[in-house]
Short mmCIF file of C-alpha atoms in Angstrom, two decimals:
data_model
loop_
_atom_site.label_atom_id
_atom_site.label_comp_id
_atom_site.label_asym_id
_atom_site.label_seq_id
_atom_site.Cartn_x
_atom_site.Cartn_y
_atom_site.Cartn_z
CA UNK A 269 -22.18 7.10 -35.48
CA UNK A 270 -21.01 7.39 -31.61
CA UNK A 271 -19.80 10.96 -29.90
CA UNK A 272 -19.51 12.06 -26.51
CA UNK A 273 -18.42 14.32 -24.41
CA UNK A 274 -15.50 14.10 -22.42
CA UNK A 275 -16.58 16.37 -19.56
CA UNK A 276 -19.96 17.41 -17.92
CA UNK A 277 -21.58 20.29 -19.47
CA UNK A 278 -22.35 23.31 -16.53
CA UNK A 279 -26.03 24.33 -16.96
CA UNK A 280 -27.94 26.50 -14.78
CA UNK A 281 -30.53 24.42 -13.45
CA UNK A 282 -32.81 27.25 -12.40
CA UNK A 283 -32.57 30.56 -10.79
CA UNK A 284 -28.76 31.92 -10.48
CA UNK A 285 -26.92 29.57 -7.89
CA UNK A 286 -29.38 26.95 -8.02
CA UNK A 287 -27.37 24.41 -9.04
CA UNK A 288 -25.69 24.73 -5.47
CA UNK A 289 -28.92 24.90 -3.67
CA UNK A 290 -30.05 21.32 -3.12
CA UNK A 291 -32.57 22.23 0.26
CA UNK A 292 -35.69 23.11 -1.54
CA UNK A 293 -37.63 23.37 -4.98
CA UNK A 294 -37.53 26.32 -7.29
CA UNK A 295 -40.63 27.79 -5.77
CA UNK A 296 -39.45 26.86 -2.11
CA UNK A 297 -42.75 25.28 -1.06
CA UNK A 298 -41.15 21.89 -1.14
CA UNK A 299 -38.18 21.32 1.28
CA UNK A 300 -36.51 18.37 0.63
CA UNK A 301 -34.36 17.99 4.01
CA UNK A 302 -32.18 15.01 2.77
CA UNK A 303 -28.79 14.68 2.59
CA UNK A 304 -27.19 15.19 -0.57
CA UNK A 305 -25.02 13.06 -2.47
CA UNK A 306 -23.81 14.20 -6.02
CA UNK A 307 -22.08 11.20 -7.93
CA UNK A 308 -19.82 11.45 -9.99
CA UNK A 309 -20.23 8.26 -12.11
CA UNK A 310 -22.36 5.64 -12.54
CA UNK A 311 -19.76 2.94 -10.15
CA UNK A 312 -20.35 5.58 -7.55
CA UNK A 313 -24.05 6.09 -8.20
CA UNK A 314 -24.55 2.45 -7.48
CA UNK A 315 -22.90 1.99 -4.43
CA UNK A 316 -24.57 5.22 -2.92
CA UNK A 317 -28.31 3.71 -4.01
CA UNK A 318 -26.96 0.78 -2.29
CA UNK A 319 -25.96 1.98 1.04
CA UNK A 320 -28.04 5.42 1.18
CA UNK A 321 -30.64 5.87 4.38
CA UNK A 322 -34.58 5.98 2.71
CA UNK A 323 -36.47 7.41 1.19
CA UNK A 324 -33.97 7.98 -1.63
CA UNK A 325 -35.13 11.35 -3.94
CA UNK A 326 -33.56 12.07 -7.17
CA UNK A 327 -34.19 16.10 -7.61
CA UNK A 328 -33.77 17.09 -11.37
CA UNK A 329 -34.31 20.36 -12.39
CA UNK A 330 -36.29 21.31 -8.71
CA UNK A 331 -39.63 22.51 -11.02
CA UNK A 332 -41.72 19.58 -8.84
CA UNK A 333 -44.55 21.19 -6.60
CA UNK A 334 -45.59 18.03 -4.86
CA UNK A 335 -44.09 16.50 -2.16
CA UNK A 336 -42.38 13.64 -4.82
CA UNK A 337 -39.16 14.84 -3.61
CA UNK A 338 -39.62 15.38 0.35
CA UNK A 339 -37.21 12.82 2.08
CA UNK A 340 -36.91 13.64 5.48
CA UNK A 341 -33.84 11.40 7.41
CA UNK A 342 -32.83 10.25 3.74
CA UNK A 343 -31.00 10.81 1.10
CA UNK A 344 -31.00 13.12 -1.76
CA UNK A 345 -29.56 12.68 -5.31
CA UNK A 346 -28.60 15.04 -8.04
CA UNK A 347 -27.52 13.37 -11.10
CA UNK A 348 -26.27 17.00 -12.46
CA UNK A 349 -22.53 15.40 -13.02
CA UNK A 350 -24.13 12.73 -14.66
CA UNK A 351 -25.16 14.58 -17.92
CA UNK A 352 -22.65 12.92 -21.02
CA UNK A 353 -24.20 12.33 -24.31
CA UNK A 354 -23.28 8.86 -24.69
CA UNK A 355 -24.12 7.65 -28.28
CA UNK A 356 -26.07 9.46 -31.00
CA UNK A 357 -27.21 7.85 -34.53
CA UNK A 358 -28.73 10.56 -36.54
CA UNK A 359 -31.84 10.15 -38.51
CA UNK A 360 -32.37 9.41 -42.34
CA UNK A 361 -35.04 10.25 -44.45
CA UNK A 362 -37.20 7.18 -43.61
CA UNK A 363 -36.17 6.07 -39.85
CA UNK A 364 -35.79 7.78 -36.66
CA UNK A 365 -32.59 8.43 -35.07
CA UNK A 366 -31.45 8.00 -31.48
CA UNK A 367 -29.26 10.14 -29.10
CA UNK A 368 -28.23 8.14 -25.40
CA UNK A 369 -27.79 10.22 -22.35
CA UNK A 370 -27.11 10.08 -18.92
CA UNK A 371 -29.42 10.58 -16.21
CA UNK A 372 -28.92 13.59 -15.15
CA UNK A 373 -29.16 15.33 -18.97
CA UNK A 374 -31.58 18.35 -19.38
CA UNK A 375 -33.13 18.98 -22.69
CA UNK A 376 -30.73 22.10 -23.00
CA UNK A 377 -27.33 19.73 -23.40
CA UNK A 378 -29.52 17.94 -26.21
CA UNK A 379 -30.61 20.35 -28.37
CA UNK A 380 -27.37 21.94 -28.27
CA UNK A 381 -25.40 18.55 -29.30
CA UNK A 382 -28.22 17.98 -32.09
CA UNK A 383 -28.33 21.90 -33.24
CA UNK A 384 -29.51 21.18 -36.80
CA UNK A 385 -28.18 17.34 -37.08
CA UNK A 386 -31.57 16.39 -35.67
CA UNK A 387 -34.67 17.05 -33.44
CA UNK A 388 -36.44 15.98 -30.57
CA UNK A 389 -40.43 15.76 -31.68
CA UNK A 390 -41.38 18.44 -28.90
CA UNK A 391 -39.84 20.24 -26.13
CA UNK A 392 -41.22 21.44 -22.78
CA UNK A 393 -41.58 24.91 -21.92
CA UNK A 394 -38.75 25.23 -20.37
CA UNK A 395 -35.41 23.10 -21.59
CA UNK A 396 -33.46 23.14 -18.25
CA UNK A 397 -35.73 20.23 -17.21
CA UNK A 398 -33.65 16.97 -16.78
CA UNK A 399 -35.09 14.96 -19.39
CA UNK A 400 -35.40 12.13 -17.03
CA UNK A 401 -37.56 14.10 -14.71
CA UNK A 402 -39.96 15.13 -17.11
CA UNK A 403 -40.60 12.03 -18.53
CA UNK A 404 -40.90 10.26 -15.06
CA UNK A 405 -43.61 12.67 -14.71
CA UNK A 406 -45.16 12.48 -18.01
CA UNK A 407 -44.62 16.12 -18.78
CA UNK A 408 -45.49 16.99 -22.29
CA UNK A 409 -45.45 19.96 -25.06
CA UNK A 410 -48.68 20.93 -27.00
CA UNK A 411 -50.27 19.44 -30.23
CA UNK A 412 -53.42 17.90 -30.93
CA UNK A 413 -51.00 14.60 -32.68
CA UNK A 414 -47.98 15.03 -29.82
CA UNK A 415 -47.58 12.38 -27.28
CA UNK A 416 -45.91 13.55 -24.03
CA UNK A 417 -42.57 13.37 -23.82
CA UNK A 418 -41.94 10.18 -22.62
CA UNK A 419 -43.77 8.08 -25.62
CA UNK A 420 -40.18 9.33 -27.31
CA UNK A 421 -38.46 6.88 -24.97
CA UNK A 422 -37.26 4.10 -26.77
CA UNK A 423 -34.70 2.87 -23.51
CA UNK A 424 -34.55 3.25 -20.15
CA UNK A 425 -32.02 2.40 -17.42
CA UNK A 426 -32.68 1.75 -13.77
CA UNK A 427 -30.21 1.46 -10.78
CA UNK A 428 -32.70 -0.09 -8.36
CA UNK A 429 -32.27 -0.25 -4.25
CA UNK A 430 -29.96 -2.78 -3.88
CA UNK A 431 -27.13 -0.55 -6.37
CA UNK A 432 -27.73 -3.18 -9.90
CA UNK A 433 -28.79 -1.94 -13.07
CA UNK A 434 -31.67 -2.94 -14.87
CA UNK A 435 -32.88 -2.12 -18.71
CA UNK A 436 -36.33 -2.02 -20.44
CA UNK A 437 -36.08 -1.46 -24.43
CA UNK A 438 -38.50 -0.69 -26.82
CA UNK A 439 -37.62 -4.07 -28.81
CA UNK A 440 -38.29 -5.92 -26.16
CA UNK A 441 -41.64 -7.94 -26.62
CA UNK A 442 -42.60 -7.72 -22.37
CA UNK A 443 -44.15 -4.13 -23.05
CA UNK A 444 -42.35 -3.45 -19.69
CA UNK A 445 -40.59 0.05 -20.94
CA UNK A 446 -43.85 1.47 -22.45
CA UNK A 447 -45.56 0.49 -19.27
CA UNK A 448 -42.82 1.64 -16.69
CA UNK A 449 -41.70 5.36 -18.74
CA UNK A 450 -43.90 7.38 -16.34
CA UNK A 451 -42.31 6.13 -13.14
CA UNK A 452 -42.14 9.25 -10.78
CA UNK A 453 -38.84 8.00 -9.30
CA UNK A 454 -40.34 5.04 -7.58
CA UNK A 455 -38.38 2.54 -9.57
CA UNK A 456 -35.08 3.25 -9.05
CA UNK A 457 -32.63 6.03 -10.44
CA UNK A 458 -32.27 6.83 -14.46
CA UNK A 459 -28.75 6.30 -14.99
CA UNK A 460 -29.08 6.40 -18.90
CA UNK A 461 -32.07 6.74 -21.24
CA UNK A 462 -32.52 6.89 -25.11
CA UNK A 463 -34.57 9.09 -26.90
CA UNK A 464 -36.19 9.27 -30.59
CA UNK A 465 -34.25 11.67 -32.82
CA UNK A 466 -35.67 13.54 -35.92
CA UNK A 467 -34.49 14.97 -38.60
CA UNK A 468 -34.27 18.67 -38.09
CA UNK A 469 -37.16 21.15 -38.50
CA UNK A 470 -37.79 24.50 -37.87
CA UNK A 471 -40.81 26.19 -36.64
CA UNK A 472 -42.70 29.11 -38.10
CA UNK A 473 -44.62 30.92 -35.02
CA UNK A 474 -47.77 33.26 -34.92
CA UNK A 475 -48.76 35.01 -31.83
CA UNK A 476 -52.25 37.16 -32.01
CA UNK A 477 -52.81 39.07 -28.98
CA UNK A 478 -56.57 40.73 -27.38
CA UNK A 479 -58.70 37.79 -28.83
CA UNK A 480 -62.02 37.62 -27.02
CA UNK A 481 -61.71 34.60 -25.35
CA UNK A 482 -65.08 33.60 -25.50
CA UNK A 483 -64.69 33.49 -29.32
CA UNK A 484 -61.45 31.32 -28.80
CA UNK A 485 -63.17 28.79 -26.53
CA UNK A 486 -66.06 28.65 -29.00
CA UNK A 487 -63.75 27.70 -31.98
CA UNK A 488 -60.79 25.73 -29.98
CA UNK A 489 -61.53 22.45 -31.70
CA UNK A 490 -61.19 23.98 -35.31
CA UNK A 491 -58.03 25.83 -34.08
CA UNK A 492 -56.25 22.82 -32.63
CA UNK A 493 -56.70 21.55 -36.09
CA UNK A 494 -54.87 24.57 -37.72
CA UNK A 495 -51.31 23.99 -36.48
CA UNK A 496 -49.49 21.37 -35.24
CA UNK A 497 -48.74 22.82 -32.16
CA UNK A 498 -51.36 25.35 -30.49
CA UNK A 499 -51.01 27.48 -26.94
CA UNK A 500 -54.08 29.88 -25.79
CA UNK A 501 -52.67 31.53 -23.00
CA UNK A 502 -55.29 33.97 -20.81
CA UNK A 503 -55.15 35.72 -17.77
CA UNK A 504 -58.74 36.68 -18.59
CA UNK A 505 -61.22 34.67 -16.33
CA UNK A 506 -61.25 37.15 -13.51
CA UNK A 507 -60.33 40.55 -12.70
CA UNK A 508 -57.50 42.43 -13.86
CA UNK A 509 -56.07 43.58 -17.25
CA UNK A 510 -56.50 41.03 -19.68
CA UNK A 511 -60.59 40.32 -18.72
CA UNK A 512 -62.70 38.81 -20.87
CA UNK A 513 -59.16 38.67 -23.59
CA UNK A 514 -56.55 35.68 -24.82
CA UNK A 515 -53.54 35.47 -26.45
CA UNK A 516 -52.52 32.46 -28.41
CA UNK A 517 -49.75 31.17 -30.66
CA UNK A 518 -50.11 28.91 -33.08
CA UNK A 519 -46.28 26.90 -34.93
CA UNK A 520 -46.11 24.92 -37.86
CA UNK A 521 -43.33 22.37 -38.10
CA UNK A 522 -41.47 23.22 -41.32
CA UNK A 523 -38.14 21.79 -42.75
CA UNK A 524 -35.19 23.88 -43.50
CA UNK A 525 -35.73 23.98 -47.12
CA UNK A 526 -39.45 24.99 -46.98
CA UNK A 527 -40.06 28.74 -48.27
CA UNK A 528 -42.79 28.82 -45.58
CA UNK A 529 -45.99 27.10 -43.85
CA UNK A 530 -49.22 26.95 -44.80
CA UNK A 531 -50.34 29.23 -41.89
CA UNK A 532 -53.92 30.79 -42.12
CA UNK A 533 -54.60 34.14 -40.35
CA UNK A 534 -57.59 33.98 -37.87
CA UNK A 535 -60.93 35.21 -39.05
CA UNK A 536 -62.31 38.46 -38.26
CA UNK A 537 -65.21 36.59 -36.13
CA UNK A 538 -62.30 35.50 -34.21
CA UNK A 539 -60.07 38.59 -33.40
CA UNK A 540 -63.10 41.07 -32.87
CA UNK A 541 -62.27 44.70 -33.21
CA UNK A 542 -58.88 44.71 -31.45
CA UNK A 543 -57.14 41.36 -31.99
CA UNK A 544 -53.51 41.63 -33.62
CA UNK A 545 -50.91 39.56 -34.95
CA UNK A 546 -47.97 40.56 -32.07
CA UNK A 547 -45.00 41.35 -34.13
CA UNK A 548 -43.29 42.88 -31.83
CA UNK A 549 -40.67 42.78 -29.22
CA UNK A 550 -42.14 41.42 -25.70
CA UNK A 551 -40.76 40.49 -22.44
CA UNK A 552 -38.80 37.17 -22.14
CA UNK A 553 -41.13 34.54 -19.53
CA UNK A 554 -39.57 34.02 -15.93
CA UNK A 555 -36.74 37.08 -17.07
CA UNK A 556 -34.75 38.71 -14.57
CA UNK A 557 -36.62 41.71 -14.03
CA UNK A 558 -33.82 43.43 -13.64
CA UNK A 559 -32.02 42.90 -16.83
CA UNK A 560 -34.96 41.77 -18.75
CA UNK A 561 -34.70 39.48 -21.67
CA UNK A 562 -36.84 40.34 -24.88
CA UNK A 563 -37.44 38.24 -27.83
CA UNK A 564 -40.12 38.17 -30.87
CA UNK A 565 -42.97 35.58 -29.87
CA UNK A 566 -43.69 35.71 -34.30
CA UNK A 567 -41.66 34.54 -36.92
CA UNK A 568 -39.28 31.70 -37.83
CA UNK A 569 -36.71 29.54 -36.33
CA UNK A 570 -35.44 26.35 -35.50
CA UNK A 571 -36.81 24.08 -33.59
CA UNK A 572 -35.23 24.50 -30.12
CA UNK A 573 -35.74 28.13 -29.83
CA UNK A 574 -39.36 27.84 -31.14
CA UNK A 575 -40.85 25.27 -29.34
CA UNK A 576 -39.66 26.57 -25.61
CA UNK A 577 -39.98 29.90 -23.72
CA UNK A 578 -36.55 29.95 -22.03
CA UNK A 579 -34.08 28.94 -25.20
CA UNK A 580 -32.75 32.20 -27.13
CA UNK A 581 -30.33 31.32 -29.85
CA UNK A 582 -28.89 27.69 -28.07
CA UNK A 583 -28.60 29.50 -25.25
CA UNK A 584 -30.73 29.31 -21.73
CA UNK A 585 -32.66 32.90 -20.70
CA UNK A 586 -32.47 33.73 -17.59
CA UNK A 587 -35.66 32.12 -15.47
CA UNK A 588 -35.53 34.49 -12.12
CA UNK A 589 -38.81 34.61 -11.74
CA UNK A 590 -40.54 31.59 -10.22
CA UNK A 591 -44.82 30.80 -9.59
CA UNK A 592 -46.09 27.95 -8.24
CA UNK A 593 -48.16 25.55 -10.70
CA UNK A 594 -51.49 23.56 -11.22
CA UNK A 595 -52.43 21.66 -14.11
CA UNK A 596 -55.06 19.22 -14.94
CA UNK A 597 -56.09 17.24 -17.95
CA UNK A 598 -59.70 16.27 -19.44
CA UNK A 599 -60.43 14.60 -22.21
CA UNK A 600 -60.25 16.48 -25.73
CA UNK A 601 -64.02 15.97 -25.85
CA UNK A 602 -64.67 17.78 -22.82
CA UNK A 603 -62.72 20.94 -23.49
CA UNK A 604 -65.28 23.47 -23.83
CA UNK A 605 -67.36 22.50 -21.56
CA UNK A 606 -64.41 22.27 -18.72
CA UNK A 607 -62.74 25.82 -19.52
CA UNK A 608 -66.08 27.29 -18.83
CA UNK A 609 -66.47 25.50 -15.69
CA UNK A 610 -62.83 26.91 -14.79
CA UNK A 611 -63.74 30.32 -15.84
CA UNK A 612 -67.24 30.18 -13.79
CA UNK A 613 -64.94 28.81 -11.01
CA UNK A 614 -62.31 31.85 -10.90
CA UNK A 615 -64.83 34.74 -11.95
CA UNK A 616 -64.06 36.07 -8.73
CA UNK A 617 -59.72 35.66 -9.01
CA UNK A 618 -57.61 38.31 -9.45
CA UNK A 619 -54.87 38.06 -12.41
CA UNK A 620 -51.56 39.87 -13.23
CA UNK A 621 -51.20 41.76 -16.07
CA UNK A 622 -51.10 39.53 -19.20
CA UNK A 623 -47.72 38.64 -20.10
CA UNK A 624 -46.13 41.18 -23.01
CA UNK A 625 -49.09 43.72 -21.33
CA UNK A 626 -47.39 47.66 -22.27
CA UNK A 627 -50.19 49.50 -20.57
CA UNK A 628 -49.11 51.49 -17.57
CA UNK A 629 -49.22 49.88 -14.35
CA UNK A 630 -48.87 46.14 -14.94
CA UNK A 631 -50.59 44.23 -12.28
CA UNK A 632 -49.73 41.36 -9.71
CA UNK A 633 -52.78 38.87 -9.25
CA UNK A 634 -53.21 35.50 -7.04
CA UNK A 635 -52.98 33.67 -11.13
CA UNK A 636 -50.44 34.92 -13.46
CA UNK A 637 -52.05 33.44 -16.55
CA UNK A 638 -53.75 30.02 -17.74
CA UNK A 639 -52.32 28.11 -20.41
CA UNK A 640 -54.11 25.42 -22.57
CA UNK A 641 -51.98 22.73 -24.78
CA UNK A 642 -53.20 19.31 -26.41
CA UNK A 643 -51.81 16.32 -25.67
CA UNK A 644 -52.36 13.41 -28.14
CA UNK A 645 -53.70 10.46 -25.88
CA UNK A 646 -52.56 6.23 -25.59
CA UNK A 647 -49.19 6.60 -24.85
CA UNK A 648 -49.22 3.17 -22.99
CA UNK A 649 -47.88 4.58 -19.67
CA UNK A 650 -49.40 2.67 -16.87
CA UNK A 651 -49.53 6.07 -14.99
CA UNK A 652 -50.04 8.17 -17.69
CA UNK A 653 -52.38 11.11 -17.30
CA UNK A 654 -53.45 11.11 -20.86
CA UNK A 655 -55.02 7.97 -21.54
CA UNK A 656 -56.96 9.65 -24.21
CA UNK A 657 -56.24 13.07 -26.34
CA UNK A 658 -56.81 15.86 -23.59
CA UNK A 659 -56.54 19.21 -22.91
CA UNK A 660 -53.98 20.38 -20.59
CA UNK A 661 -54.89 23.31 -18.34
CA UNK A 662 -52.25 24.65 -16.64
CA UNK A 663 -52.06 27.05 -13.75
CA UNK A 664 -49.37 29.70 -12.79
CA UNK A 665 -50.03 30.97 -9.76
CA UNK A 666 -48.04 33.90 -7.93
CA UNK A 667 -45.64 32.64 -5.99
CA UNK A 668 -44.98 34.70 -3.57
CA UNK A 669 -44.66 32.57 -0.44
CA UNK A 670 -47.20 34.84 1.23
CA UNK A 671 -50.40 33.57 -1.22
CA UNK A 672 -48.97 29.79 -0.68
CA UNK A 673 -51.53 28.56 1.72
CA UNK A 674 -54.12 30.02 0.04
CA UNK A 675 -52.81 28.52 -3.27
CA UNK A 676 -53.15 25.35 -2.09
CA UNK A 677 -55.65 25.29 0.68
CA UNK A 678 -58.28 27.49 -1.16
CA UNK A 679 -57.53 27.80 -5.04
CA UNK A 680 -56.40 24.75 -6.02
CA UNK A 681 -59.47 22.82 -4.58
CA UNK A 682 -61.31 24.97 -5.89
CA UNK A 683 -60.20 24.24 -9.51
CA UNK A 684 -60.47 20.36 -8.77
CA UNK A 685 -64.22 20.55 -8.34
CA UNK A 686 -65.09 22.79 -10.91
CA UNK A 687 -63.55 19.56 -13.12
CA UNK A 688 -64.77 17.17 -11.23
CA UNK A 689 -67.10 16.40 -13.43
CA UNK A 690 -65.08 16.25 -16.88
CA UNK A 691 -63.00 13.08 -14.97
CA UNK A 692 -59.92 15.61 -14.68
CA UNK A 693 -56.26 14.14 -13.73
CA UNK A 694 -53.50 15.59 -12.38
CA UNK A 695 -50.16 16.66 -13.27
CA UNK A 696 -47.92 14.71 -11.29
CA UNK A 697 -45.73 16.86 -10.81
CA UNK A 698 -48.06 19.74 -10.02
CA UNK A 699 -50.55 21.02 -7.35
CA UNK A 700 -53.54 19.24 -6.14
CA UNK A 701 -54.88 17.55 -3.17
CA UNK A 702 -58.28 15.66 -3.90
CA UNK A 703 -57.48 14.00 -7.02
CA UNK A 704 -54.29 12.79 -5.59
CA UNK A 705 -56.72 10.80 -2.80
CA UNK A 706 -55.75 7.28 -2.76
CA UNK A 707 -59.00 6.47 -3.75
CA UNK A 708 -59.22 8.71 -6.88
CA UNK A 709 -55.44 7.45 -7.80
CA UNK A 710 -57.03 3.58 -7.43
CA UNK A 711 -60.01 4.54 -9.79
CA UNK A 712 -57.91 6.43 -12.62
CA UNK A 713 -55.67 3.61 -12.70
CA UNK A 714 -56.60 0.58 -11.99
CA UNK A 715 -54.78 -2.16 -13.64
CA UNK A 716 -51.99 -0.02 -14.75
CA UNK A 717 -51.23 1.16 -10.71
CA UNK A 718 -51.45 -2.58 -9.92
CA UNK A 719 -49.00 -3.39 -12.79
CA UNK A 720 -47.17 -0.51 -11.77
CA UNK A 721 -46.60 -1.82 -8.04
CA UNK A 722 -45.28 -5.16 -9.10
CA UNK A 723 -42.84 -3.51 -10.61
CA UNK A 724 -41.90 -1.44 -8.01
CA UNK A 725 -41.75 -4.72 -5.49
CA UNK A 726 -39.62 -6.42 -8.02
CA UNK A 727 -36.95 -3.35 -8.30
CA UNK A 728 -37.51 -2.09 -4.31
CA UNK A 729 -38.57 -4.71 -1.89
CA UNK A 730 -38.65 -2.56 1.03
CA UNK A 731 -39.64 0.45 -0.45
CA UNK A 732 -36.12 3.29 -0.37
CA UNK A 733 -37.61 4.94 -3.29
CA UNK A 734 -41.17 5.24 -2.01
#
């Protein structure tokens, strides 16, 4: 089965008029002072990578905090005309689908194509991503047996510097495309990609709010275990509201005709003496806090809406509210011992309010919250950040521009230390300055960055896209 559109799907690609604002990230601590170029099809794509002035930056969906996409004196793509469905072969009972997009797709235009025709196997927070920038910057969802999002790549296309096309497929016996998936744009512009399709599921969610979050460190391995997809979100390691608390949700993948999951309520050891299930209305994330959104963060839905935080119905929320982001991953094994580091680390921190907090006078802290996913390890990336199954702990930080130096001269080193000794990576995409030392990026990768840079020579001799 082939369908596509005939036009280019509008999306809003971040806060309201983003999609016209092509100077600087979402956050605004990146400016990317390039000049723009918006093609409108893959001819003209070509012969602008051809002729463009370097360093050539692709910006996506502008949620990069590092300076990937700085490119001073060059030139700056946005593929956000470049967003057909192309093909789509919808799953059976025993095999995987496949739905082909163009570069410039975000995860919003899939999962409304599929609706309940299919599924992707995980989502990240936030579907207005380009699906092509997440996976270049291995970008993942949560569960203990869930890849990142690229390991769902089964094709990728390249334009490289000199405006030709090149494509790696999973069928191919080099290993080149499991290899290459995590590229951070240094290979060339996406111009198509093809992703695994499932059949549909929907998602049965369970937030419990106030859990002591020493009892949820303590017990994090078993929990992992009790879902398939588990976030323990905290704005507890300092001072403010939420001290010494948690909140966490745990979703069970269910299929349509399922009467329900096989969820387990948390013990008593484990909610204390004021830990609830949340059924109730709460604040939508990164709302417009002047028309707030609200949604349920318990109960039952389908897969798009369940497994993001900005997807109501099919449709995008609002996301007017923007931080500025950390996150680094340890192995599984270390968890425990790492999230108390962390929490020694920030005793000292102030933290907003948590989020869904109804107490009078919410608070503004330097951290907003702390989340903590899984991410099922030996995806085969040669840059992948997850070589093994690790825990993802990721950092919102207030983003007000006037805490930015701070941030990132002060907080963010910090956190990098504290970890230090739990062989922490980075998110690529995300804040951090030691780890991202040549030397550290030469020890974590080794043979894969070597593999990695052969590549890159082969597709960009003299270096436009690095």
């Amino acid at each position: 089965m082939s369908e596509s559109k005939d036009k280019s799907a509008f999306t809003n690609r971040g806060r309201s008029g983003y999609e016209n604002n092509l100077e600087s990230n979402w956050n605004g601590n990146i400016k990317f002072e390039g000049t723009a170029a918006v093609p409108e099809s893959i001819e003209h794509l070509c012969n602008i990578v051809a002729n463009a002035s370097p360093p050539i930056r692709v910006v996506g969906r502008g949620h990069s905090f590092t300076p990937l996409a700085e490119c001073s004196g060059g030139t700056l793509l946005s593929l956000s005309s470049l967003n057909r469905i192309l093909d789509f072969c919808p799953p059976k009972k025993a095999k995987l689908g496949s739905i082909t997009v163009e570069g410039g797709t975000t995860y919003t235009e899939i999962a409304q194509f599929l609706g309940d025709r299919g599924a992707l196997r995980n989502l990240p927070s936030c579907p207005q991503f380009t699906v092509a920038g997440a996976i270049a910057t291995a970008t993942h969802g949560s569960g203990v047996n869930i890849p990142n999002l690229s390991a769902d790549v089964s094709m990728l296309e390249f334009v490289k510097a000199d405006g030709t096309i090149v494509r790696y497929s999973r069928s191919d016996d080099d290993g080149i495309l499991q290899g290459c998936r995590v590229h951070l744009g240094c290979l060339g512009v996406v111009s198509c990609l093809m992703l695994d399709v499932m059949p549909y599921f929907e998602v049965e969610s369970f937030r419990y709010d106030d859990i002591p979050l020493e009892d949820a460190l303590r017990q994090l391995p078993e929990l992992w275990n009790r879902c398939d997809s588990l976030s323990v979100w905290t704005s507890g390691f300092g001072r403010g509201h939420g001290t010494g608390l948690c909140w966490m949700t745990f979703r069970h993948f269910v299929t349509s005709s399922e009467p329900k999951s096989s969820h387990t309520p948390p013990s008593k050891t484990l909610l204390g003496d004021i830990g609830k299930l949340c059924d109730r209305q709460i604040p939508r994330y990164c709302s417009d806090l002047e028309n707030p959104g609200s949604f349920s963060p318990s109960g039952r839905g389908p897969w798009y809406d369940a497994l993001t935080l900005t997807f109501d119905r099919g449709q995008e929320t609002s996301m007017t509210t923007t931080d500025i982001q950390a996150e680094f991953f340890v192995p599984l094994e270390y968890s425990q011992d790492a999230l108390h580091a962390v929490w020694r680390a920030t005793r000292d921190w102030t933290f907003s309010s948590p989020w869904g907090y109804s107490g009078e006078f919410p608070t503004k802290g330097l951290v907003d919250a702390m989340e903590f996913r899984q991410v099922k390890g030996g995806d085969g990336a040669w840059l992948s950040p997850h070589p093994v199954d690790s825990l993802a702990i990721h950092i919102s930080f207030n983003g007000d521009s006037a805490y930015r130096a701070q941030i990132q001269g002060e907080l963010v080193p910090v956190l990098e230390t504290a970890l230090k000794p739990f062989h922490a990576r980075a998110h690529w995409g995300k804040l951090a300055s030691g780890i991202f030392a040549p030397d550290c990026i030469e020890k974590f990768y080794g043979e894969g960055l070597e593999s990695f840079r052969n590549l890159c020579d082969k597709h960009d001799p003299l270096g436009k896209f690095r």
